[in-house]
Coordinates of C-alpha atoms (C1' of nucleotides) in Angstrom, one line a residue:
Chain A
M1331 CA 13.2 -25.4 -14.5
G1332 CA 9.6 -22.8 -14.0
T1333 CA 6.0 -23.8 -14.2
V1334 CA 6.5 -26.5 -10.9
D1335 CA 5.8 -26.8 -7.4
V1336 CA 7.3 -23.7 -5.7
P1337 CA 6.8 -24.8 -2.3
E1338 CA 4.4 -23.1 -0.2
A1339 CA 6.5 -21.0 1.8
T1340 CA 8.1 -19.8 -0.8
V1341 CA 5.3 -18.5 -2.0
A1342 CA 4.2 -16.7 1.1
R1343 CA 7.1 -14.9 0.9
L1344 CA 6.9 -13.7 -3.3
P1345 CA 4.9 -10.5 -2.2
Q1346 CA 7.5 -9.4 0.5
Y1347 CA 10.3 -9.9 -2.4
L1348 CA 7.7 -8.2 -5.1
R1349 CA 7.4 -5.3 -2.4
A1350 CA 10.9 -5.2 -1.8
L1351 CA 12.3 -5.2 -5.2
A1352 CA 10.0 -1.9 -6.4
A1353 CA 11.3 -0.5 -3.9
L1354 CA 15.0 -0.8 -5.2
A1355 CA 13.9 -0.2 -9.0
D1356 CA 12.5 3.3 -7.4
A1357 CA 15.6 4.3 -5.2
G1358 CA 17.2 3.7 -9.2
L1359 CA 18.9 0.7 -8.3
R1360 CA 20.0 -1.8 -10.9
T1361 CA 21.2 -4.8 -10.2
V1362 CA 21.1 -6.1 -6.3
S1363 CA 22.7 -9.1 -4.1
S1364 CA 20.6 -11.8 -2.9
E1365 CA 22.2 -10.7 0.4
A1366 CA 21.1 -7.0 0.4
L1367 CA 17.6 -8.1 -0.9
A1368 CA 17.4 -10.7 2.2
E1369 CA 18.5 -7.9 4.0
A1370 CA 15.3 -5.7 3.0
V1371 CA 12.6 -8.0 3.3
G1372 CA 14.5 -9.7 6.8
V1373 CA 15.4 -12.7 5.8
G1374 CA 18.5 -14.8 5.9
S1375 CA 20.0 -14.8 1.7
A1376 CA 20.2 -18.8 1.5
K1377 CA 16.8 -18.3 2.0
L1378 CA 16.1 -15.8 -0.5
R1379 CA 18.4 -17.3 -3.4
K1380 CA 16.5 -20.8 -2.4
D1381 CA 13.4 -19.5 -3.4
L1382 CA 14.1 -17.7 -5.9
S1383 CA 15.3 -20.6 -7.7
H1384 CA 12.1 -22.8 -7.2
L1385 CA 11.1 -19.9 -9.8
G1386 CA 14.5 -20.9 -12.0
S1387 CA 17.8 -18.5 -12.2
Y1388 CA 17.1 -15.2 -12.5
G1389 CA 20.6 -13.9 -10.7
T1390 CA 24.6 -13.4 -12.3
R1391 CA 27.1 -15.0 -10.5
G1392 CA 29.3 -12.2 -9.2
V1393 CA 27.2 -9.6 -9.8
G1394 CA 23.3 -10.2 -8.0
Y1395 CA 20.3 -9.9 -9.9
D1396 CA 18.8 -7.6 -12.3
V1397 CA 16.2 -5.3 -10.3
A1398 CA 13.9 -5.0 -13.1
G1399 CA 13.8 -8.2 -14.5
L1400 CA 14.0 -10.2 -11.5
H1401 CA 10.5 -8.3 -10.1
R1402 CA 9.0 -8.3 -13.9
Q1403 CA 9.4 -12.5 -12.9
I1404 CA 7.4 -12.5 -9.5
A1405 CA 5.0 -10.4 -10.8
D1406 CA 4.4 -13.3 -13.5
R1407 CA 4.1 -15.6 -11.1
L1408 CA 2.3 -13.8 -9.0
G1409 CA -1.0 -13.7 -11.7
Q1410 CA -0.2 -9.9 -11.0
T1411 CA 0.2 -8.9 -14.8
T1412 CA -3.5 -9.2 -15.4
P1413 CA -6.1 -7.9 -13.0
W1414 CA -8.1 -9.5 -11.1
N1415 CA -11.3 -8.5 -9.8
V1416 CA -12.0 -9.1 -6.6
V1417 CA -15.4 -8.9 -4.6
I1418 CA -16.0 -8.0 -0.9
V1419 CA -19.3 -9.0 0.9
G1420 CA -20.0 -7.8 3.9
I1421 CA -20.1 -4.1 3.9
G1422 CA -19.9 -3.8 7.9
N1423 CA -16.6 -2.3 9.6
L1424 CA -14.3 -4.3 8.1
G1425 CA -15.9 -4.5 4.6
H1426 CA -16.1 -1.0 4.5
A1427 CA -12.7 -0.4 5.2
L1428 CA -11.2 -3.0 3.2
A1429 CA -13.8 -1.5 0.0
G1430 CA -11.9 1.6 0.5
Y1431 CA -8.0 0.5 1.4
G1432 CA -5.5 1.9 -1.2
G1433 CA -3.2 -1.1 -1.2
F1434 CA -5.4 -3.5 -3.5
A1435 CA -5.6 -1.3 -6.2
S1436 CA -1.5 -0.6 -6.3
R1437 CA -1.2 -4.7 -6.4
G1438 CA -3.5 -4.9 -9.9
F1439 CA -6.2 -5.8 -8.3
R1440 CA -9.9 -4.1 -8.7
V1441 CA -12.7 -3.9 -6.7
V1442 CA -15.5 -5.0 -8.6
G1443 CA -18.5 -5.4 -6.4
L1444 CA -19.8 -4.8 -2.9
F1445 CA -23.0 -7.2 -1.7
D1446 CA -24.8 -7.0 1.1
D1447 CA -28.3 -8.0 2.6
G1448 CA -29.0 -5.7 5.4
T1449 CA -31.1 -2.7 4.6
Q1450 CA -29.7 -0.6 6.1
V1451 CA -26.9 -0.3 4.0
V1452 CA -27.6 -1.5 0.6
G1453 CA -27.3 1.1 -2.4
E1454 CA -25.1 3.1 0.0
V1455 CA -21.8 4.2 -1.9
V1456 CA -19.0 3.3 -0.6
N1457 CA -15.7 4.5 -2.7
G1458 CA -17.7 4.9 -5.6
L1459 CA -19.2 1.8 -6.0
R1460 CA -22.8 1.4 -5.1
V1461 CA -23.1 -1.8 -3.0
R1462 CA -25.8 -4.4 -3.8
P1463 CA -27.9 -7.3 -2.6
L1464 CA -26.3 -10.9 -3.0
A1465 CA -29.1 -12.1 -5.2
D1466 CA -27.1 -9.9 -7.3
L1467 CA -23.4 -11.6 -7.3
G1468 CA -24.6 -13.9 -11.2
A1469 CA -24.4 -10.4 -12.4
V1470 CA -20.4 -9.4 -11.3
V1471 CA -18.8 -12.7 -10.7
R1472 CA -18.4 -13.7 -14.2
P1473 CA -17.3 -17.4 -14.9
G1474 CA -14.6 -16.6 -17.3
E1475 CA -12.6 -14.0 -15.5
P1476 CA -11.5 -15.2 -12.5
T1477 CA -12.6 -13.8 -9.0
I1478 CA -11.4 -13.4 -5.5
G1479 CA -13.6 -13.0 -3.2
V1480 CA -14.0 -11.3 0.7
L1481 CA -15.6 -12.8 3.0
A1482 CA -16.3 -9.8 5.8
V1483 CA -19.7 -11.1 7.2
P1484 CA -20.6 -12.2 11.0
V1485 CA -19.4 -15.6 11.9
E1486 CA -22.8 -16.9 11.8
H1487 CA -23.6 -15.9 7.9
A1488 CA -20.1 -16.9 6.9
Q1489 CA -21.2 -20.9 5.6
G1490 CA -24.1 -20.1 3.4
V1491 CA -22.6 -16.4 2.3
C1492 CA -19.3 -18.5 0.9
D1493 CA -21.6 -21.3 -0.7
R1494 CA -23.1 -18.8 -2.3
L1495 CA -19.6 -17.3 -3.5
V1496 CA -19.0 -20.8 -5.1
A1497 CA -21.8 -21.2 -6.4
A1498 CA -21.6 -18.2 -8.3
G1499 CA -18.0 -19.5 -9.9
V1500 CA -15.5 -18.1 -7.0
T1501 CA -12.6 -20.1 -7.0
S1502 CA -10.7 -18.2 -4.6
V1503 CA -12.2 -16.6 -0.8
L1504 CA -10.1 -14.7 1.5
N1505 CA -12.4 -15.1 4.8
F1506 CA -12.2 -12.9 7.2
A1507 CA -15.0 -14.5 9.6
P1508 CA -13.2 -16.9 12.3
T1509 CA -14.6 -20.3 11.6
V1510 CA -13.4 -23.2 9.5
L1511 CA -15.4 -22.8 5.8
R1512 CA -16.5 -25.9 4.2
V1513 CA -15.9 -26.0 0.4
P1514 CA -15.0 -28.5 -2.1
A1515 CA -11.8 -29.2 -2.8
D1516 CA -11.0 -27.2 -6.5
V1517 CA -11.7 -23.9 -4.3
D1518 CA -8.6 -22.1 -2.2
V1519 CA -9.5 -20.6 0.5
R1520 CA -7.3 -18.3 3.1
K1521 CA -8.4 -16.6 6.6
V1522 CA -7.2 -13.9 8.1
D1523 CA -8.3 -13.4 11.8
L1524 CA -8.0 -11.0 13.8
A1525 CA -8.7 -12.3 17.1
S1526 CA -6.0 -15.0 16.9
E1527 CA -3.3 -12.9 16.3
L1528 CA -3.9 -10.4 19.0
Q1529 CA -4.0 -14.4 20.9
I1530 CA -1.1 -15.4 19.4
L1531 CA 0.8 -11.9 20.6
A1532 CA -0.9 -13.3 23.9
F1533 CA 0.9 -16.3 24.5
H1534 CA 3.9 -14.9 23.4
A1535 CA 3.7 -12.1 26.0
Q1536 CA 2.4 -13.9 28.1
R1537 CA 5.5 -17.0 28.2
R1538 CA 8.1 -13.4 28.4
A1539 CA 6.4 -13.2 31.6
V1540 CA 6.2 -16.2 33.2
R1541 CA 9.9 -17.1 31.9
S1542 CA 11.6 -13.9 33.5
S1543 CA 9.5 -13.8 36.7
V1544 CA 9.1 -17.3 37.7
P1545 CA 12.6 -19.0 37.4
A1546 CA 15.2 -17.9 38.6
P1547 CA 13.6 -18.2 42.6
T1548 CA 12.5 -21.4 42.1
A1549 CA 15.5 -23.3 40.2
T1550 CA 17.2 -24.9 43.1
V1551 CA 21.4 -25.8 42.3
G1552 CA 21.4 -29.0 40.2
E1553 CA 18.1 -28.7 38.8
R1554 CA 17.8 -28.3 35.1
I1555 CA 16.2 -25.4 33.6
G1556 CA 14.9 -24.8 30.4
E1557 CA 16.0 -22.8 28.1
V1558 CA 15.2 -18.6 28.5
V1559 CA 13.3 -16.9 26.2
Chain B
M1273 CA 5.2 -30.5 31.2
G1274 CA 3.2 -27.5 31.3
T1275 CA 5.2 -24.5 31.0
V1276 CA 7.6 -26.2 28.2
D1277 CA 8.4 -24.9 25.0
V1278 CA 4.9 -25.4 22.7
P1279 CA 5.9 -25.4 18.9
E1280 CA 4.6 -22.2 17.1
A1281 CA 2.8 -24.1 14.6
T1282 CA 0.8 -25.4 17.9
V1283 CA 0.4 -21.9 19.4
A1284 CA -1.4 -20.7 16.0
R1285 CA -4.2 -23.4 16.6
L1286 CA -4.3 -22.7 20.3
P1287 CA -7.0 -20.2 19.5
Q1288 CA -9.0 -22.0 17.0
Y1289 CA -9.4 -24.9 19.7
L1290 CA -10.6 -22.9 21.7
R1291 CA -13.5 -21.7 19.6
A1292 CA -14.3 -24.8 19.4
L1293 CA -14.6 -26.4 22.7
A1294 CA -16.7 -22.7 23.5
A1295 CA -19.0 -23.8 20.2
L1296 CA -19.4 -27.3 21.9
A1297 CA -19.8 -26.1 25.4
D1298 CA -22.5 -23.9 24.3
A1299 CA -24.0 -26.3 22.4
G1300 CA -24.2 -28.4 25.9
L1301 CA -21.6 -31.0 24.7
R1302 CA -19.8 -32.1 28.4
T1303 CA -17.0 -34.1 26.5
V1304 CA -15.3 -34.0 23.3
S1305 CA -13.0 -36.9 21.6
S1306 CA -10.2 -35.7 19.8
E1307 CA -11.7 -37.4 16.8
A1308 CA -14.3 -35.0 16.6
L1309 CA -12.8 -31.6 18.2
A1310 CA -10.1 -32.4 15.3
E1311 CA -13.3 -32.0 12.8
A1312 CA -14.2 -28.5 14.2
V1313 CA -11.2 -27.7 13.7
G1314 CA -10.8 -28.9 10.3
V1315 CA -7.8 -30.5 11.4
G1316 CA -6.5 -34.0 11.8
S1317 CA -6.7 -35.9 15.0
A1318 CA -4.1 -37.0 15.8
K1319 CA -2.1 -33.5 15.2
L1320 CA -4.8 -32.3 17.7
R1321 CA -4.1 -34.9 20.5
K1322 CA -0.2 -33.7 19.6
D1323 CA -0.8 -30.2 19.9
L1324 CA -2.7 -31.0 23.4
S1325 CA -0.1 -33.2 24.6
H1326 CA 2.2 -30.1 24.5
L1327 CA 0.0 -28.3 26.5
G1328 CA 0.1 -31.8 29.5
S1329 CA -2.8 -34.1 29.4
Y1330 CA -6.3 -33.7 29.8
G1331 CA -8.1 -36.2 27.9
T1332 CA -9.4 -39.4 30.0
R1333 CA -8.4 -42.4 27.7
G1334 CA -11.6 -44.2 26.2
V1335 CA -13.8 -41.0 27.1
G1336 CA -12.5 -37.8 25.3
Y1337 CA -11.8 -34.8 26.3
D1338 CA -13.5 -32.8 29.3
V1339 CA -15.1 -29.5 27.3
A1340 CA -15.2 -27.5 29.7
G1341 CA -11.8 -27.7 31.6
L1342 CA -9.7 -28.2 28.5
H1343 CA -11.3 -24.8 27.4
R1344 CA -9.7 -23.2 30.8
Q1345 CA -6.7 -25.0 30.3
I1346 CA -6.3 -23.1 26.6
A1347 CA -7.6 -20.3 27.9
D1348 CA -5.1 -20.3 30.4
R1349 CA -2.2 -20.5 28.5
L1350 CA -3.6 -18.3 26.2
G1351 CA -3.5 -15.6 28.1
Q1352 CA -7.3 -14.9 28.6
T1353 CA -8.2 -15.1 32.2
T1354 CA -6.4 -11.9 32.6
P1355 CA -7.6 -8.7 30.2
W1356 CA -5.3 -7.3 27.6
N1357 CA -4.6 -4.0 26.4
V1358 CA -4.8 -2.8 23.6
V1359 CA -3.8 0.8 22.0
I1360 CA -4.8 1.3 18.1
V1361 CA -2.4 3.2 16.2
G1362 CA -3.5 5.3 12.9
I1363 CA -7.1 5.9 13.0
G1364 CA -8.0 5.6 9.2
N1365 CA -10.0 3.2 7.4
L1366 CA -8.7 0.6 9.2
G1367 CA -8.4 1.4 12.1
H1368 CA -11.4 2.7 12.3
A1369 CA -12.6 -1.0 11.3
L1370 CA -10.6 -2.4 14.1
A1371 CA -11.9 -0.1 16.8
G1372 CA -15.4 -1.5 16.2
Y1373 CA -14.2 -5.0 15.7
G1374 CA -16.5 -6.7 18.0
G1375 CA -14.2 -9.6 18.4
F1376 CA -11.8 -8.6 20.7
A1377 CA -13.9 -7.7 23.1
S1378 CA -15.6 -11.4 23.3
R1379 CA -11.9 -12.7 23.4
G1380 CA -10.6 -11.2 26.5
F1381 CA -8.9 -7.8 24.7
R1382 CA -9.7 -4.4 25.6
V1383 CA -9.7 -1.7 23.3
V1384 CA -8.4 1.5 25.5
G1385 CA -7.0 3.6 23.6
L1386 CA -6.7 5.4 19.4
F1387 CA -4.4 7.6 18.0
D1388 CA -3.6 9.6 15.6
D1389 CA -1.9 12.3 14.6
G1390 CA -3.9 13.8 11.4
T1391 CA -5.7 17.1 12.5
Q1392 CA -8.3 15.9 10.8
V1393 CA -9.4 12.6 13.1
V1394 CA -8.0 13.6 16.3
G1395 CA -10.5 14.4 18.7
E1396 CA -13.1 11.8 16.6
V1397 CA -14.6 9.4 19.2
V1398 CA -15.2 6.2 17.6
N1399 CA -16.5 2.9 19.4
G1400 CA -16.7 5.6 22.7
L1401 CA -13.0 6.3 22.4
R1402 CA -11.8 9.4 21.7
V1403 CA -9.0 9.4 18.9
R1404 CA -5.8 11.2 20.6
P1405 CA -2.5 12.5 19.4
L1406 CA 0.2 10.5 19.7
A1407 CA 2.5 12.2 22.5
D1408 CA -0.5 10.8 24.9
L1409 CA 0.6 7.0 24.2
G1410 CA 2.8 7.7 27.3
A1411 CA -0.4 8.4 29.0
V1412 CA -2.8 4.9 28.4
V1413 CA 0.4 2.5 27.7
R1414 CA 1.2 1.7 31.3
P1415 CA 4.2 0.0 31.5
G1416 CA 2.9 -2.1 34.7
E1417 CA -0.2 -3.6 32.6
P1418 CA 1.1 -5.5 29.6
T1419 CA -0.7 -3.2 26.5
I1420 CA -0.5 -4.6 22.6
G1421 CA -0.2 -2.2 20.1
V1422 CA -2.1 -2.2 17.2
L1423 CA 0.0 -1.1 13.9
A1424 CA -2.8 0.9 11.3
V1425 CA -0.6 4.0 9.4
P1426 CA 0.1 3.9 6.0
V1427 CA 3.3 2.1 5.0
E1428 CA 5.5 4.9 5.2
H1429 CA 4.9 6.2 8.7
A1430 CA 5.1 2.1 10.3
Q1431 CA 8.4 2.3 11.9
G1432 CA 8.1 5.6 12.9
V1433 CA 4.7 5.2 15.1
C1434 CA 6.7 1.4 16.2
D1435 CA 9.7 3.3 17.3
R1436 CA 7.4 5.5 19.5
L1437 CA 5.1 3.1 20.4
V1438 CA 8.0 0.1 21.5
A1439 CA 9.3 3.9 23.6
A1440 CA 6.2 4.1 25.6
G1441 CA 6.8 0.1 26.4
V1442 CA 4.8 -2.3 24.3
T1443 CA 6.1 -5.7 23.5
S1444 CA 3.5 -7.1 21.1
V1445 CA 2.5 -5.7 17.8
L1446 CA 0.4 -6.2 15.3
N1447 CA 1.6 -4.5 12.0
F1448 CA -1.0 -4.4 9.3
A1449 CA 1.6 -1.7 7.3
P1450 CA 3.5 -4.3 4.5
T1451 CA 6.8 -3.3 5.4
V1452 CA 9.4 -5.0 7.5
L1453 CA 9.6 -3.5 11.5
R1454 CA 12.8 -3.4 13.3
V1455 CA 12.5 -3.8 16.7
P1456 CA 14.7 -4.3 19.9
A1457 CA 14.6 -8.3 20.2
D1458 CA 12.6 -8.3 23.3
V1459 CA 9.6 -6.9 20.7
D1460 CA 7.1 -8.7 19.3
V1461 CA 6.0 -8.6 16.0
R1462 CA 2.8 -10.2 14.2
K1463 CA 2.0 -8.8 10.2
V1464 CA -0.9 -9.1 8.8
D1465 CA -0.4 -8.7 4.9
L1466 CA -3.9 -8.3 3.1
A1467 CA -2.8 -7.2 -0.3
S1468 CA -0.5 -10.0 0.6
E1469 CA -3.2 -13.0 0.6
L1470 CA -4.7 -11.7 -2.3
Q1471 CA -1.7 -12.3 -4.2
I1472 CA -0.8 -15.8 -2.5
L1473 CA -4.8 -16.8 -3.8
A1474 CA -3.8 -15.1 -7.1
F1475 CA -0.7 -17.3 -7.5
H1476 CA -2.2 -20.4 -6.7
A1477 CA -5.8 -19.1 -9.2
Q1478 CA -3.2 -19.4 -11.7
R1479 CA -1.4 -22.0 -11.5
R1480 CA -4.5 -24.0 -11.6
A1481 CA -5.7 -22.1 -14.7
V1482 CA -2.2 -23.0 -16.2
R1483 CA -2.0 -26.2 -15.1
S1484 CA -5.8 -27.5 -15.9
S1485 CA -5.3 -25.5 -19.5
V1486 CA -1.5 -26.1 -20.6
P1487 CA 0.1 -28.9 -19.6
A1488 CA -2.6 -31.8 -21.6
P1489 CA -1.6 -30.2 -24.7
T1490 CA 1.4 -30.0 -24.8
A1491 CA 2.5 -33.9 -23.2
T1492 CA 4.0 -35.6 -25.2
V1493 CA 3.5 -39.2 -25.1
G1494 CA 7.0 -41.0 -23.2
E1495 CA 7.0 -37.6 -21.1
R1496 CA 6.9 -36.8 -17.5
I1497 CA 4.0 -35.0 -16.6
G1498 CA 4.7 -32.8 -12.9
E1499 CA 1.6 -33.8 -11.0
V1500 CA -1.4 -31.9 -11.2
V1501 CA -2.7 -29.5 -8.3
Chain C
dT311 C1' 43.8 -13.3 -13.5
dA312 C1' 41.3 -12.3 -8.4
dG313 C1' 37.0 -10.6 -6.0
dA314 C1' 32.4 -11.6 -6.0
dT315 C1' 28.1 -13.1 -5.9
dT316 C1' 25.3 -17.6 -7.7
dG317 C1' 22.7 -22.2 -7.2
dT318 C1' 23.0 -25.5 -5.6
dT319 C1' 23.8 -29.7 -2.1
dA320 C1' 24.0 -32.2 2.2
dA321 C1' 23.2 -31.3 7.1
dT322 C1' 19.5 -30.0 10.4
dC323 C1' 15.5 -28.7 12.4
dG324 C1' 11.0 -28.6 13.0
dA325 C1' 6.0 -30.9 11.6
dT326 C1' 2.7 -33.8 10.5
dT327 C1' 1.2 -38.3 10.6
dA328 C1' -0.1 -43.2 11.4
dA329 C1' 0.3 -46.8 14.3
dC330 C1' -0.3 -49.2 18.7
dA331 C1' 0.2 -49.7 23.0
dA332 C1' -1.5 -47.6 27.2
dT333 C1' -5.7 -47.1 30.0
dC334 C1' -10.2 -45.7 31.2
Chain D
dT191 C1' -14.0 -58.0 30.7
dA192 C1' -14.4 -55.5 26.1
dG193 C1' -14.5 -51.2 23.6
dA194 C1' -13.2 -47.2 23.3
dT195 C1' -10.3 -43.3 22.8
dT196 C1' -6.3 -41.4 24.6
dG197 C1' -0.9 -39.8 24.8
dT198 C1' 3.4 -41.2 22.4
dT199 C1' 6.3 -43.4 19.9
dA200 C1' 8.4 -43.2 14.4
dA201 C1' 8.1 -42.9 10.0
dT202 C1' 7.8 -39.1 6.8
dC203 C1' 7.9 -34.7 4.9
dG204 C1' 9.2 -29.8 4.6
dA205 C1' 11.6 -26.0 5.1
dT206 C1' 15.7 -23.6 6.8
dT207 C1' 20.3 -23.2 7.1
dA208 C1' 26.0 -23.4 6.6
dA209 C1' 29.2 -24.3 3.6
dC210 C1' 31.6 -24.3 -1.5
dA211 C1' 31.9 -25.5 -6.0
dA212 C1' 30.2 -23.1 -10.2
dT213 C1' 30.5 -19.5 -12.6
dC214 C1' 30.3 -14.2 -14.1

DNA sequence: TAGATTGTTAATCGATTAACAATC
DNA sequence: TAGATTGTTAATCGATTAACAATC
């Protein structure tokens, strides 16, 4: 119990639990049941207990979980006890917005560098940071302290810029460019694909539309109809 | 075979396949094997063939898939043949960026409305669209044509604004606020949680760090060590 | 002690993967 | 026909869920 493998699906939910616990603590709650915490996060209580069991046991039977204790425990696991440095590369529309996004700082992330090679934007000050040319990456990314690189460049530059991030010592990358990045095995890449999200919503919407209009008229007695929704 | 259930995991990959096929078509390719297409998307060829089999069969044994035909087929399934209307609510940092994001238009999404109730921003023109007060939602969201709502408001307003989107007839919501939205069963919500993405990266990075430093010194002969990475 | 709630077990479900027969 | 590659089968894996014994 402890450092052993936490399933990926569980890891992805830890930030949600953490946020809900912070809200409960703010509300003055000392203790919370798996039922109540699960409800706040929108999952089932069994799933929540299973998830927490992967971190070790921090609940008390008959009572529930200590809000502050569980919060500390999860924050610890997410590495939130020490601040993480973040550099943002590509200060266009999206990079600008990310540079000013308040949600990062409040979760223990420090944006320590903004980079772009566009002659327009280099030198501009965004949210208190001057935009620097990519050549300066090495001056900001210190091999000692872990740094997360956020890629917000146009898709055609993504791989090249990613290579430079990796060369500078970045081993965690959040990629907003809609492309598959090739990286060494020790580099972790996550992708946020905004257009994809809309396409997935569109798929579901179209499926709902088709299912609510087509099946009824075309079905004949005795035919089997696929389950609706 | 056809309109029947496509697994969620497959749906999430369809946009990636579509993009890769567009690139192959641009490059002049007529035909592509599952091996080559899978490589371009960064998945295994077996997974790709399985995914495509859920759409019906469009490949030719011994030859591969017709690039244009498969592209059309997937675009169809994603509802990309008809344009989708998108409204963005909350024109702050992020909303601004999304309003100007080129990736939406190129995938068949039309941003048709920008909304905000901040006195500062209402009336401002962003990317050719005037920001309107939320009260105008009904004038833009037409019950007839499907509209996707993008929520980029501060977390404390998210639920309230979501309710208004739903009341206006929106049944697909992309939520950037870090909160669980309560919606009727016929409304589809997807969530993009930027801070969460960084937290997940931080979790992995910390795990890598712990595993590469701690286990070796503390392990004793005969002890079993958890598998590394 | 009685009531409440956890942590865990076991069953189920969905997704991935490898292998290969079908077939172009 | 011989070589290539699909579509499908079956095995495996990981995640979810319900139920309940352990225990506060």
